[in-house]
Amino acid sequence: MPAPMTELRPCPFGVLVTRMFGELEAKRSIFDLPERRFFLGDAERDLSVSFHGHTAATPLGPAAGPQSQMAQNLVLSWLGGCRIHELKTVQIDDELVIPRPCIDMQTVGYNVEWSQELKLEQSLEEYVKGSMLIELLVASGELELAPDFERTLFDMSVGYGLEGIQSERVQAFVRGMLDCTEVVDRLRGEIPPAFAHLAGIDFTTRLSDTLTLSTFHGCPADEIERIVHFLLHENRLNCIIKLNPMLLGPARTRELLHDTLGYDDVRVPDSAFEKDTSWERMSGFVERLGEQARALELGLGVKFTNTLVVENHRDFFPADEREMYLSGPPLHVLAMNLVRAFRAEFGDRYPISFSAGIDRKNFADAVAIGLVPVTVCSDLLKPGGYARAHGYFEELTRRMDARGARCVDDFIVSAYGVGAAALARLDLPTDEHAACERALASEAPLADAVSAGTLARWVSEAALANTTTYVEAATRDPRYRRDSHTRVPRKIGSELELFDCITCDKCVPVCPNDANFSLAVALGEISIVKAHPGPEGWTIRVEGALAVDKPRQYANFADFCNDCGNCDVFCPEDGGPYLVKPRFFGTRDDWSAQAHLDGFFVARDRIEGRIDGATYGLVRGSPAVFTGNGFRVSLVEDDPTGTLDGEALGEVDLTVFEILRRIHDAVLGDATSYPALASAQRE
Ligand code: SF4
Ligand code: SF4
């Protein structure tokens, strides 16, 4: 029987607050993201965009996925420069069993996960916690943020059917997002006394009034229309409809995927197209819903794109998963072709949110064609994790500078040199046209010289022209082809062990939940010592030694680990850091409940551990008390074999005593580690 699934367990708010500020002070990092990788904006450039009438300081966001699931993930996305957070999709069926592993980033990116793993009520609380943590950080003045760079939006993502969305629990979630005063007030009371001076800030209580609808692959068009109708009319939400790549139709999808991009191994089942919304039906409901939204003074847009359903042709996921979802580089080309097709029909009348293979090189292009938000998931699961977003902004600012653009609108007009041609299409009076031309040639922001109405039309024309230019270039670009993505992350052939590894540090940032961490375990060999009780006293046998040579050891905080498998993909050694390295639980109850997993539970004066399925305990002191199956002994820590006393039915493995002692010292030695904080919180 497979082991029960590991459940995510959110961290108490007070622990997160203490960790965030404590770590920043002690290590100049937050949730393991180094300060030098924060993107805090700059006074020279305005990267802000409008989304459903709200302003966000940048168009970048985590897509509804692993990076927007837990509170700390939202803070990490924000520190990377994201300002429109598409929150992980919630739905009525919140007791899902997701197969493990569930994310395969070996090549282009596949997954079998699709929805929030937390309960609806927990999700709401995590989103509120994330927002409050960000606001606490801003209010603390600890970050040197560029002016207005704190402007952040949260966008709900809700799935999957009308009945579920109308259910009382999902509706309670939506109401909670629209007004989370109650949760804010409760969490405000959990702010630790050390940060009491920040507790009075005016936290956002309308967390979101926008929603991106996620529907199942194969959801009928009329169901989508009914859901959005309900969301507009009943919930009064600005809506984005996430559309499926199947809209391209089987011929064009396969032509792009196989003939153009060379992914011959990827098979899209016919059933995926048969069940899905056709272009014609999508076109119909977008127009009808668009009209309703305008009448209600709400926003309506679309999102390209959901993942692509493909047959499970690899051996990464469990074999009984017949289908999996493709993302990453090939999806980028499919989604961009859909953007072009959509704009060919609708022009720039409907805003487009985007997610598909966004990375450092193409983020600026997505901005240049006017997509808002530009959301990312797969790329932030690669080595560097959230820090990769920093590179997106380096590249965007480089390209803006090359065009003399100081804001997003100016960049859209100038990015591909289409500014003059787009202007010509506006058919302006001669003097206004000339003023625009002068503005285009100057370094000054276009908004200084061009009226808002004209500029909006100009930006819109340029975005449409850029779309054609970019989509053609991306479709031809070899970087999206299969032969550019065949190399899997390197494995070096060694097996991970409890201690020591090549300490490449990859497993920490690739975890979207910040579950992996490093700690300093005392160096030096651990002798393998076995003590046997006998009538004459103890017989001591030394059977070798375990090495602890590396100043940094790697560990896993089980509460944040959902066994997604991503750290295993990128670890150069075999075994999986989340499976082999010491695993810590935030509470004793969880440690007891997860009896199928090895791991540790730490309190101030003691540690309990399961190693190879056997349970041990160590109460620190003089003498210390070491217990296990069939024994209870006392010993002085500096001289365990010389001071051993107590009862044992058989052999006592003193190696375990030393492992527990060192791990306990290491965890408590880092006051900002999650297990240490969780322990402090309880005591
Ligand atoms: S520790 Fe590894 S397996 Fe666990 S959630 Fe993080 S990346 Fe996934
Ligand atoms: S566990 Fe693997 S990924 Fe993590 S530091 Fe060690 S070798 Fe690198």
XYZ file of C-alpha atoms and ligand atoms in Angstrom:
699
model
C 0.000 0.000 0.000
C 1.417 3.418 -0.837
C 2.392 5.580 2.111
C -0.197 8.180 3.060
C 0.337 11.475 1.301
C 2.293 14.143 3.057
C 0.053 17.048 3.900
C 1.062 20.668 3.849
C 0.677 22.252 7.252
C 0.735 26.048 7.332
C 2.986 27.750 9.837
C 1.500 29.895 12.619
C 1.532 33.567 11.624
C 3.676 34.612 14.579
C 6.369 32.107 13.583
C 6.455 33.478 10.036
C 6.720 37.065 11.270
C 9.572 36.192 13.632
C 11.322 34.154 10.996
C 11.003 36.837 8.303
C 12.452 39.666 10.356
C 14.854 37.507 12.374
C 16.370 35.964 9.286
C 16.679 39.315 7.551
C 18.578 40.677 10.511
C 20.754 37.625 11.094
C 21.437 36.474 7.547
C 20.252 39.213 5.186
C 17.831 36.823 3.550
C 14.105 36.119 3.844
C 12.734 32.589 3.634
C 16.152 31.621 2.270
C 16.107 34.142 -0.587
C 19.254 36.279 -0.256
C 18.699 40.026 -0.068
C 20.856 40.600 -3.140
C 18.229 38.725 -5.177
C 15.298 40.862 -4.025
C 13.957 43.064 -6.778
C 12.852 46.268 -5.116
C 12.291 48.414 -8.207
C 14.209 51.512 -9.119
C 13.382 55.159 -9.076
C 14.323 55.594 -12.749
C 11.745 53.288 -14.264
C 8.049 52.902 -13.792
C 7.160 49.259 -14.402
C 3.587 49.640 -13.212
C 0.608 48.306 -15.113
C -3.132 48.416 -14.761
C -5.106 45.259 -14.052
C -8.899 45.553 -13.917
C -8.500 49.220 -13.029
C -6.060 48.591 -10.174
C -2.389 49.468 -10.385
C 0.358 46.952 -9.742
C 4.014 47.959 -9.540
C 5.038 45.302 -12.094
C 3.185 42.990 -14.488
C 4.957 39.878 -13.170
C 3.151 37.343 -11.052
C 3.335 33.776 -9.942
C 0.803 31.733 -11.899
C -1.785 29.865 -9.851
C 0.599 27.108 -8.861
C 3.179 26.065 -6.339
C 4.575 29.583 -5.929
C 1.306 31.040 -4.679
C 0.137 28.269 -2.388
C 1.455 29.159 1.044
C 2.068 32.460 2.827
C 5.851 32.298 2.595
C 5.625 31.510 -1.136
C 3.685 34.725 -1.694
C 6.344 36.711 0.148
C 9.078 35.026 -1.898
C 7.281 35.792 -5.171
C 6.885 39.394 -4.042
C 10.550 39.701 -3.097
C 11.425 38.435 -6.572
C 9.470 41.368 -8.017
C 6.026 39.825 -8.589
C 3.187 42.276 -8.017
C 0.140 40.479 -9.441
C -0.157 37.217 -7.575
C -2.498 34.736 -9.150
C -3.314 32.680 -6.104
C -3.285 28.913 -6.223
C -6.622 27.614 -7.469
C -9.172 26.721 -4.832
C -12.206 24.526 -5.313
C -14.881 22.736 -3.358
C -13.163 19.361 -3.463
C -10.363 20.281 -1.080
C -9.410 16.820 0.052
C -7.641 15.798 -3.079
C -5.176 13.004 -3.312
C -2.515 14.194 -5.737
C -0.136 11.537 -7.051
C 3.497 11.915 -5.945
C 5.840 13.042 -7.288
C 3.736 15.621 -9.085
C 6.174 18.008 -10.811
C 8.600 16.825 -13.480
C 10.985 19.626 -14.365
C 13.635 17.346 -15.891
C 13.097 18.755 -19.371
C 10.342 21.149 -20.445
C 7.986 20.797 -17.492
C 5.142 18.367 -16.828
C 2.892 18.067 -13.837
C -0.030 16.137 -12.471
C -0.998 18.646 -9.773
C -3.687 21.182 -10.364
C -5.316 22.536 -7.304
C -4.756 23.867 -3.825
C -3.829 21.118 -1.380
C -5.011 23.098 1.605
C -8.555 23.318 2.844
C -10.498 26.328 1.558
C -10.399 28.008 4.950
C -6.661 27.403 5.230
C -6.124 28.843 1.754
C -7.932 32.037 2.675
C -5.836 32.325 5.775
C -2.594 31.674 3.902
C -3.434 34.389 1.384
C -4.242 36.849 4.152
C -1.032 35.901 5.952
C 0.985 36.438 2.776
C -0.549 39.852 2.240
C 0.010 40.861 5.863
C 3.618 39.671 5.828
C 4.272 41.788 2.739
C 2.618 44.799 4.350
C 4.593 44.287 7.546
C 7.792 44.196 5.520
C 6.887 47.395 3.695
C 5.866 49.156 6.903
C 9.026 48.080 8.704
C 11.173 50.178 6.377
C 13.693 47.311 6.275
C 13.640 47.231 2.474
C 14.763 50.045 0.239
C 11.759 49.937 -2.042
C 11.526 52.280 -5.015
C 8.651 54.783 -4.777
C 5.255 53.098 -5.149
C 6.917 49.748 -5.626
C 4.799 48.180 -2.893
C 1.642 48.222 -5.052
C 0.573 44.583 -5.080
C -2.526 42.787 -6.294
C -3.846 39.371 -5.399
C -5.980 37.658 -8.010
C -8.164 34.766 -6.924
C -8.114 31.596 -8.948
C -11.165 29.456 -8.509
C -12.245 26.225 -10.153
C -13.759 24.120 -11.569
C -17.534 23.814 -11.966
C -20.568 26.014 -11.360
C -21.997 23.879 -8.604
C -18.773 23.937 -6.616
C -18.286 27.663 -7.128
C -21.827 28.326 -5.938
C -21.356 26.136 -2.868
C -21.437 27.835 0.492
C -17.805 27.046 1.281
C -16.406 28.460 -1.967
C -18.694 31.456 -1.643
C -17.421 31.955 1.917
C -13.914 31.919 0.492
C -14.845 34.564 -2.091
C -16.548 36.707 0.565
C -13.465 36.297 2.736
C -11.244 37.558 -0.076
C -13.538 40.522 -0.659
C -13.508 41.370 3.020
C -10.998 39.604 5.238
C -11.309 41.968 8.205
C -12.094 39.108 10.547
C -9.013 37.108 9.587
C -6.806 40.201 9.636
C -7.963 41.081 13.129
C -7.356 37.593 14.393
C -3.878 37.415 12.838
C -3.062 40.913 14.052
C -3.393 39.480 17.558
C -0.774 36.842 16.699
C 1.935 39.360 15.841
C 4.680 38.690 18.406
C 5.339 41.397 21.021
C 8.721 42.203 19.442
C 6.818 43.575 16.436
C 3.978 45.194 18.338
C 4.924 48.592 16.866
C 3.801 47.258 13.461
C 0.603 45.611 14.628
C -1.487 48.743 14.239
C -0.935 49.205 10.507
C -3.865 49.497 8.200
C -3.710 46.027 6.653
C -5.546 45.442 3.398
C -8.920 43.883 4.083
C -10.222 43.740 0.510
C -7.657 41.211 -0.577
C -9.013 40.794 -4.067
C -11.968 41.666 -6.262
C -10.618 39.906 -9.320
C -10.795 36.274 -10.245
C -9.211 34.053 -12.845
C -11.465 31.127 -13.618
C -9.862 27.769 -13.989
C -11.935 25.035 -15.554
C -11.177 21.400 -16.133
C -9.859 20.362 -19.465
C -12.987 19.448 -21.345
C -15.313 21.793 -19.465
C -18.267 22.553 -21.768
C -18.441 26.098 -23.145
C -21.899 26.755 -21.719
C -20.704 25.755 -18.258
C -17.849 28.287 -18.528
C -20.324 30.941 -19.595
C -22.693 30.158 -16.728
C -19.864 30.304 -14.180
C -18.595 33.671 -15.387
C -22.137 35.005 -15.555
C -22.541 34.026 -11.928
C -19.197 35.537 -10.896
C -19.998 38.804 -12.642
C -23.600 39.163 -11.556
C -23.629 37.534 -8.142
C -20.104 38.058 -6.865
C -19.441 41.306 -8.751
C -15.928 40.209 -9.569
C -13.674 41.306 -12.384
C -13.028 38.099 -14.290
C -10.407 36.458 -16.424
C -11.284 33.217 -18.191
C -8.350 30.865 -18.450
C -8.558 29.153 -21.822
C -7.104 25.895 -22.981
C -4.444 25.405 -25.651
C -6.881 22.988 -27.335
C -8.499 26.064 -28.859
C -5.817 25.908 -31.524
C -7.487 22.762 -32.802
C -5.815 19.391 -33.412
C -4.209 20.239 -36.748
C -2.542 23.484 -35.709
C -1.562 22.157 -32.262
C 0.142 19.119 -33.741
C 1.710 21.115 -36.548
C 3.310 23.471 -34.044
C 4.195 20.811 -31.527
C 5.558 18.206 -33.917
C 6.526 19.846 -37.214
C 7.666 23.240 -35.975
C 9.020 22.450 -32.546
C 10.005 18.808 -32.950
C 8.289 17.359 -29.857
C 7.486 14.115 -31.677
C 7.329 12.185 -28.429
C 4.520 14.341 -27.038
C 1.090 13.031 -27.940
C -2.046 15.053 -27.408
C -5.006 12.675 -27.176
C -7.878 13.298 -29.612
C -10.264 13.198 -26.675
C -8.689 16.399 -25.337
C -9.926 18.281 -28.411
C -13.260 16.527 -28.678
C -14.318 17.515 -25.194
C -12.954 21.043 -25.160
C -14.434 24.406 -26.088
C -14.162 25.253 -29.769
C -12.898 28.586 -31.016
C -16.326 29.531 -32.245
C -17.991 28.875 -28.918
C -15.241 30.694 -27.015
C -15.628 33.640 -29.315
C -19.347 33.725 -28.635
C -19.141 33.633 -24.862
C -16.323 36.169 -24.698
C -18.457 38.716 -26.583
C -21.584 38.032 -24.550
C -19.796 38.085 -21.216
C -17.754 41.103 -22.255
C -20.939 43.053 -22.834
C -22.327 42.036 -19.471
C -19.093 42.998 -17.723
C -19.103 46.427 -19.379
C -22.691 46.983 -18.288
C -21.726 46.081 -14.734
C -18.562 48.227 -14.960
C -16.432 45.190 -14.331
C -13.434 43.874 -16.217
C -13.430 40.789 -18.406
C -10.379 39.259 -19.985
C -8.917 35.952 -21.007
C -5.850 34.033 -20.060
C -3.576 32.070 -22.334
C -3.170 29.426 -21.337
C -3.971 26.434 -19.263
C -1.530 23.529 -19.530
C -1.707 21.096 -22.458
C -3.118 17.619 -21.833
C -0.699 15.015 -23.122
C -0.310 11.278 -22.743
C 1.994 10.206 -19.942
C 4.871 8.996 -22.105
C 7.600 9.390 -19.534
C 8.383 7.261 -16.509
C 8.441 10.066 -13.965
C 4.873 9.983 -12.690
C 3.074 6.870 -11.495
C 2.223 4.685 -14.496
C -1.493 4.691 -13.708
C -1.568 8.422 -14.506
C -2.639 8.139 -18.134
C -2.412 11.842 -18.816
C -0.226 14.660 -17.618
C -0.028 18.388 -18.242
C 2.683 20.018 -20.304
C 4.001 23.512 -19.625
C 7.253 25.360 -20.308
C 8.896 26.221 -23.649
C 6.612 24.359 -26.123
C 3.525 25.724 -24.406
C 4.952 29.225 -24.797
C 4.761 28.948 -28.566
C 1.264 27.433 -28.536
C -0.013 30.087 -26.138
C 1.561 32.934 -28.069
C -0.061 31.669 -31.246
C -3.365 31.729 -29.419
C -2.712 35.322 -28.312
C -2.148 36.260 -31.935
C -5.274 34.456 -33.112
C -7.333 36.018 -30.342
C -6.104 39.508 -31.129
C -6.667 38.938 -34.822
C -10.332 38.486 -33.966
C -10.855 40.813 -31.025
C -8.100 43.379 -31.450
C -7.063 44.810 -28.107
C -10.593 44.922 -26.683
C -10.042 42.292 -24.040
C -7.071 42.245 -21.684
C -4.959 39.120 -21.861
C -3.268 37.499 -18.914
C -0.469 35.142 -19.877
C 1.225 32.053 -18.567
C 3.321 29.653 -20.608
C 7.060 29.177 -20.588
C 7.904 32.634 -19.304
C 11.557 33.062 -18.459
C 14.312 35.636 -18.331
C 14.622 35.910 -22.092
C 10.976 36.307 -23.062
C 9.476 38.148 -20.109
C 10.273 41.507 -21.718
C 8.578 40.359 -24.949
C 5.410 39.437 -23.088
C 5.480 42.899 -21.517
C 6.121 44.463 -24.916
C 2.986 42.943 -26.361
C 0.948 44.308 -23.495
C 0.069 41.156 -21.587
C -1.016 41.697 -17.977
C -0.204 39.921 -15.804
C 2.689 37.912 -17.153
C 2.691 34.918 -14.856
C 5.338 32.315 -14.337
C 5.554 28.926 -12.737
C 7.861 26.364 -14.368
C 10.920 28.575 -14.633
C 10.853 29.452 -10.930
C 11.058 25.729 -10.133
C 14.520 25.547 -11.697
C 17.832 26.120 -9.867
C 17.771 29.498 -8.187
C 14.002 29.340 -7.676
C 12.398 32.678 -6.950
C 15.765 34.425 -7.411
C 15.424 33.780 -11.146
C 12.801 36.515 -11.325
C 15.528 39.041 -10.603
C 17.008 38.213 -13.979
C 13.683 38.943 -15.686
C 13.829 42.514 -14.478
C 17.510 42.914 -15.358
C 16.637 41.907 -18.895
C 13.499 44.058 -19.034
C 15.325 47.146 -17.829
C 18.185 46.473 -20.237
C 15.751 46.352 -23.123
C 13.808 49.357 -21.916
C 17.032 51.316 -21.629
C 18.053 50.293 -25.129
C 14.811 51.893 -26.344
C 14.980 54.873 -24.025
C 11.710 53.742 -22.420
C 11.064 54.715 -18.829
C 7.650 53.100 -18.406
C 5.743 50.108 -19.742
C 3.593 52.085 -22.200
C 6.669 53.679 -23.749
C 8.316 50.296 -23.977
C 5.312 48.812 -25.785
C 5.406 51.634 -28.324
C 9.144 51.396 -28.890
C 10.084 47.753 -28.239
C 10.159 46.486 -31.824
C 10.420 49.801 -33.631
C 6.745 49.827 -34.611
C 5.966 53.155 -32.905
C 5.791 55.249 -36.069
C 3.766 52.667 -38.012
C 1.325 52.257 -35.118
C 0.991 56.036 -34.903
C 0.177 56.270 -38.602
C -2.757 53.917 -38.083
C -4.318 56.250 -35.521
C -5.225 58.757 -38.202
C -4.616 61.790 -35.988
C -4.876 65.457 -36.942
C -1.576 66.637 -38.451
C -0.442 68.736 -35.508
C -1.169 66.001 -32.983
C 0.573 63.473 -35.189
C 3.624 65.706 -35.366
C 3.624 66.155 -31.589
C 3.534 62.376 -31.186
C 6.419 61.962 -33.599
C 8.472 64.458 -31.659
C 7.629 62.667 -28.429
C 8.690 59.354 -29.960
C 12.052 60.780 -30.935
C 12.697 62.296 -27.518
C 13.758 60.589 -24.305
C 10.906 62.101 -22.328
C 7.930 59.901 -21.370
C 5.267 59.859 -24.104
C 2.644 60.712 -21.514
C 4.266 64.140 -21.055
C 3.504 65.120 -24.632
C 0.573 62.957 -25.716
C -2.978 63.029 -24.375
C -4.054 60.021 -22.339
C -6.665 58.970 -24.892
C -4.285 59.129 -27.829
C -1.560 57.360 -25.897
C -3.911 54.519 -24.963
C -4.850 54.023 -28.626
C -1.227 54.250 -29.704
C -0.115 51.700 -27.094
C -2.934 49.443 -28.181
C -1.946 49.633 -31.875
C 1.684 49.022 -30.993
C 0.794 46.051 -28.794
C -1.118 44.499 -31.689
C 1.761 45.043 -34.109
C 4.242 43.712 -31.556
C 2.127 40.604 -31.151
C 2.579 39.629 -34.783
C 6.291 40.446 -34.731
C 6.979 38.543 -31.556
C 4.798 35.507 -32.214
C 6.442 34.935 -35.578
C 9.886 35.264 -34.023
C 9.061 32.977 -31.098
C 7.557 30.327 -33.364
C 10.803 30.219 -35.353
C 13.097 30.521 -32.345
C 15.185 27.356 -31.840
C 15.187 27.887 -28.086
C 11.654 26.499 -27.914
C 12.420 23.415 -29.958
C 12.704 19.977 -28.445
C 16.400 19.621 -29.255
C 17.115 22.572 -26.954
C 15.470 20.756 -24.044
C 16.689 17.191 -24.071
C 19.376 17.497 -21.421
C 18.208 16.389 -18.014
C 19.764 17.813 -14.842
C 23.088 16.134 -14.166
C 23.323 13.280 -11.672
C 26.768 12.350 -10.391
C 26.063 8.763 -9.377
C 26.404 9.025 -5.602
C 23.667 8.228 -3.079
C 22.539 10.829 -0.609
C 22.953 9.997 3.052
C 21.665 11.557 6.251
C 24.736 13.765 6.578
C 27.116 15.240 4.029
C 26.518 15.697 0.334
C 28.178 17.824 -2.300
C 26.457 20.828 -0.640
C 25.538 22.428 -3.951
C 22.630 24.166 -2.179
C 20.284 23.571 -5.133
C 17.589 21.882 -3.057
C 16.873 24.985 -0.979
C 15.837 27.503 -3.658
C 14.150 24.967 -5.972
C 11.590 24.210 -3.284
C 8.654 26.537 -3.889
C 7.586 26.196 -0.241
C 11.001 26.849 1.308
C 10.798 23.429 2.947
C 14.485 22.583 2.569
C 17.027 24.391 4.659
C 20.621 24.121 5.723
C 22.040 23.991 9.199
C 25.457 23.672 10.802
C 25.895 20.274 12.427
C 29.035 19.914 14.571
C 31.835 18.583 12.382
C 33.814 15.430 13.066
C 33.201 11.720 12.815
C 30.393 10.059 14.680
C 31.672 6.729 15.951
C 29.372 3.813 15.390
C 29.192 2.597 18.955
C 27.054 -0.265 20.212
C 26.619 -0.937 23.934
C 25.531 -4.382 25.178
C 24.215 -4.835 28.687
C 25.576 -7.786 30.635
C 25.899 -9.052 34.185
C 29.348 -7.460 34.417
C 28.139 -4.123 33.083
C 28.171 -2.723 29.577
C 30.283 -4.045 26.742
C 31.170 -1.361 24.242
C 31.903 -2.138 20.589
C 33.063 0.433 18.041
C 32.147 -0.587 14.492
C 33.461 2.266 12.390
C 32.395 5.836 11.946
C 29.996 8.123 10.104
C 31.541 11.181 8.545
C 30.231 14.674 9.207
C 32.684 16.667 7.136
C 30.602 19.403 5.609
C 30.015 22.644 7.449
C 26.507 22.878 5.964
C 24.065 20.027 6.251
C 20.709 19.924 4.492
C 17.379 19.222 6.104
C 13.688 19.331 5.393
C 10.799 20.934 7.266
C 8.051 18.379 6.750
C 5.193 20.816 7.385
C 6.027 22.606 4.136
C 6.908 19.574 2.022
C 4.221 17.985 -0.130
C 6.577 15.446 -1.724
C 6.308 17.206 -5.078
C 9.709 15.770 -5.983
C 11.208 18.911 -7.486
C 14.277 18.989 -5.233
C 15.048 15.407 -6.215
C 15.074 16.389 -9.897
C 17.750 19.004 -9.364
C 19.822 17.331 -6.641
C 22.976 15.963 -8.327
C 22.967 13.013 -5.925
C 20.434 10.188 -5.851
C 17.710 9.533 -3.309
C 15.903 12.871 -2.993
C 16.827 15.426 -0.315
C 13.246 15.454 0.964
C 13.372 11.696 1.510
C 16.903 11.154 2.774
C 17.937 14.281 4.655
C 16.806 14.855 8.264
C 13.136 15.727 8.259
C 11.640 17.894 11.007
C 8.046 18.197 12.090
C 6.578 21.371 13.572
C 4.541 19.560 16.218
C 4.862 16.323 18.114
C 1.372 15.296 17.037
C 2.346 15.494 13.383
C 5.558 13.635 14.034
C 3.556 10.875 15.759
C 0.847 10.825 13.107
C 3.301 10.456 10.210
C 4.689 7.225 11.609
C 5.515 5.961 8.106
C 8.171 8.672 7.752
C 11.526 8.940 9.442
C 12.044 12.316 11.050
C 12.544 14.402 14.142
C 10.630 16.516 16.552
C 12.541 19.137 18.482
C 11.697 20.881 21.750
C 13.961 23.116 23.812
C 15.191 20.357 26.110
C 14.638 17.243 24.040
C 14.521 15.640 20.636
C 12.590 12.648 19.427
C 13.433 10.845 16.256
C 12.455 7.976 13.998
C 15.418 6.479 12.179
C 14.870 3.508 9.859
C 11.440 3.196 11.410
C 12.719 2.872 15.004
C 11.783 5.522 17.557
C 14.238 7.200 19.919
C 14.160 10.022 22.420
C 16.823 12.149 24.037
C 16.168 14.449 26.970
C 19.124 16.775 27.338
C 20.631 17.394 30.760
C 23.222 16.139 33.115
C 22.838 13.285 32.853
C 20.892 13.056 29.623
C 18.251 10.372 29.187
C 18.310 8.349 25.989
C 15.402 6.015 25.216
C 14.437 3.635 22.482
C 12.717 0.357 21.827
C 13.634 -1.826 24.826
C 15.998 0.543 26.589
C 16.147 3.582 28.795
C 19.600 4.776 29.769
C 21.199 7.813 31.292
C 24.598 9.145 30.321
C 26.778 12.214 30.570
C 26.947 13.695 27.129
C 30.714 14.277 27.045
C 31.471 10.733 28.162
C 28.576 8.532 27.110
C 30.339 5.169 27.221
C 32.009 5.886 30.550
C 28.827 7.027 32.268
C 26.223 4.768 30.725
C 23.640 3.562 33.199
C 20.129 2.163 33.019
C 18.133 -0.704 31.603
C 18.188 -2.374 28.232
C 16.743 -5.587 26.871
C 19.406 -5.698 24.215
C 21.893 -3.609 22.280
C 21.854 0.189 22.667
C 23.071 2.023 19.599
C 24.924 5.034 20.957
C 25.497 6.275 17.410
C 21.873 7.363 17.458
C 22.417 9.202 20.723
C 25.213 11.229 19.103
C 23.158 11.886 15.953
C 20.245 13.160 18.053
C 22.538 15.307 20.157
C 24.195 16.960 17.174
C 20.945 17.506 15.328
C 19.341 19.019 18.415
C 22.288 21.387 18.912
C 22.276 22.334 15.238
C 18.568 23.128 15.114
C 18.504 25.145 18.300
C 21.750 26.824 17.214
C 19.858 28.545 14.410
C 17.115 30.502 16.098
C 15.523 31.318 12.747
C 15.124 27.723 11.564
C 11.513 26.584 11.364
C 11.864 23.703 13.834
C 13.570 26.008 16.354
C 10.907 28.676 15.896
C 8.114 26.135 16.136
C 9.664 24.860 19.357
C 10.013 28.395 20.787
C 6.395 29.142 19.880
C 5.145 26.148 21.856
C 7.134 26.890 24.990
S 11.228 19.784 -0.245
Fe 11.363 18.956 -2.310
S 9.707 17.494 -2.464
Fe 9.296 18.775 -0.679
S 7.969 20.422 -1.451
Fe 10.071 21.135 -1.560
S 10.768 20.651 -3.626
Fe 8.920 19.456 -3.222
S 20.956 17.477 -0.864
Fe 21.436 17.428 -3.049
S 20.722 19.397 -3.835
Fe 20.804 19.569 -1.604
S 22.799 20.454 -1.218
Fe 23.027 18.247 -1.076
S 23.683 17.593 -3.102
Fe 22.874 19.659 -3.324
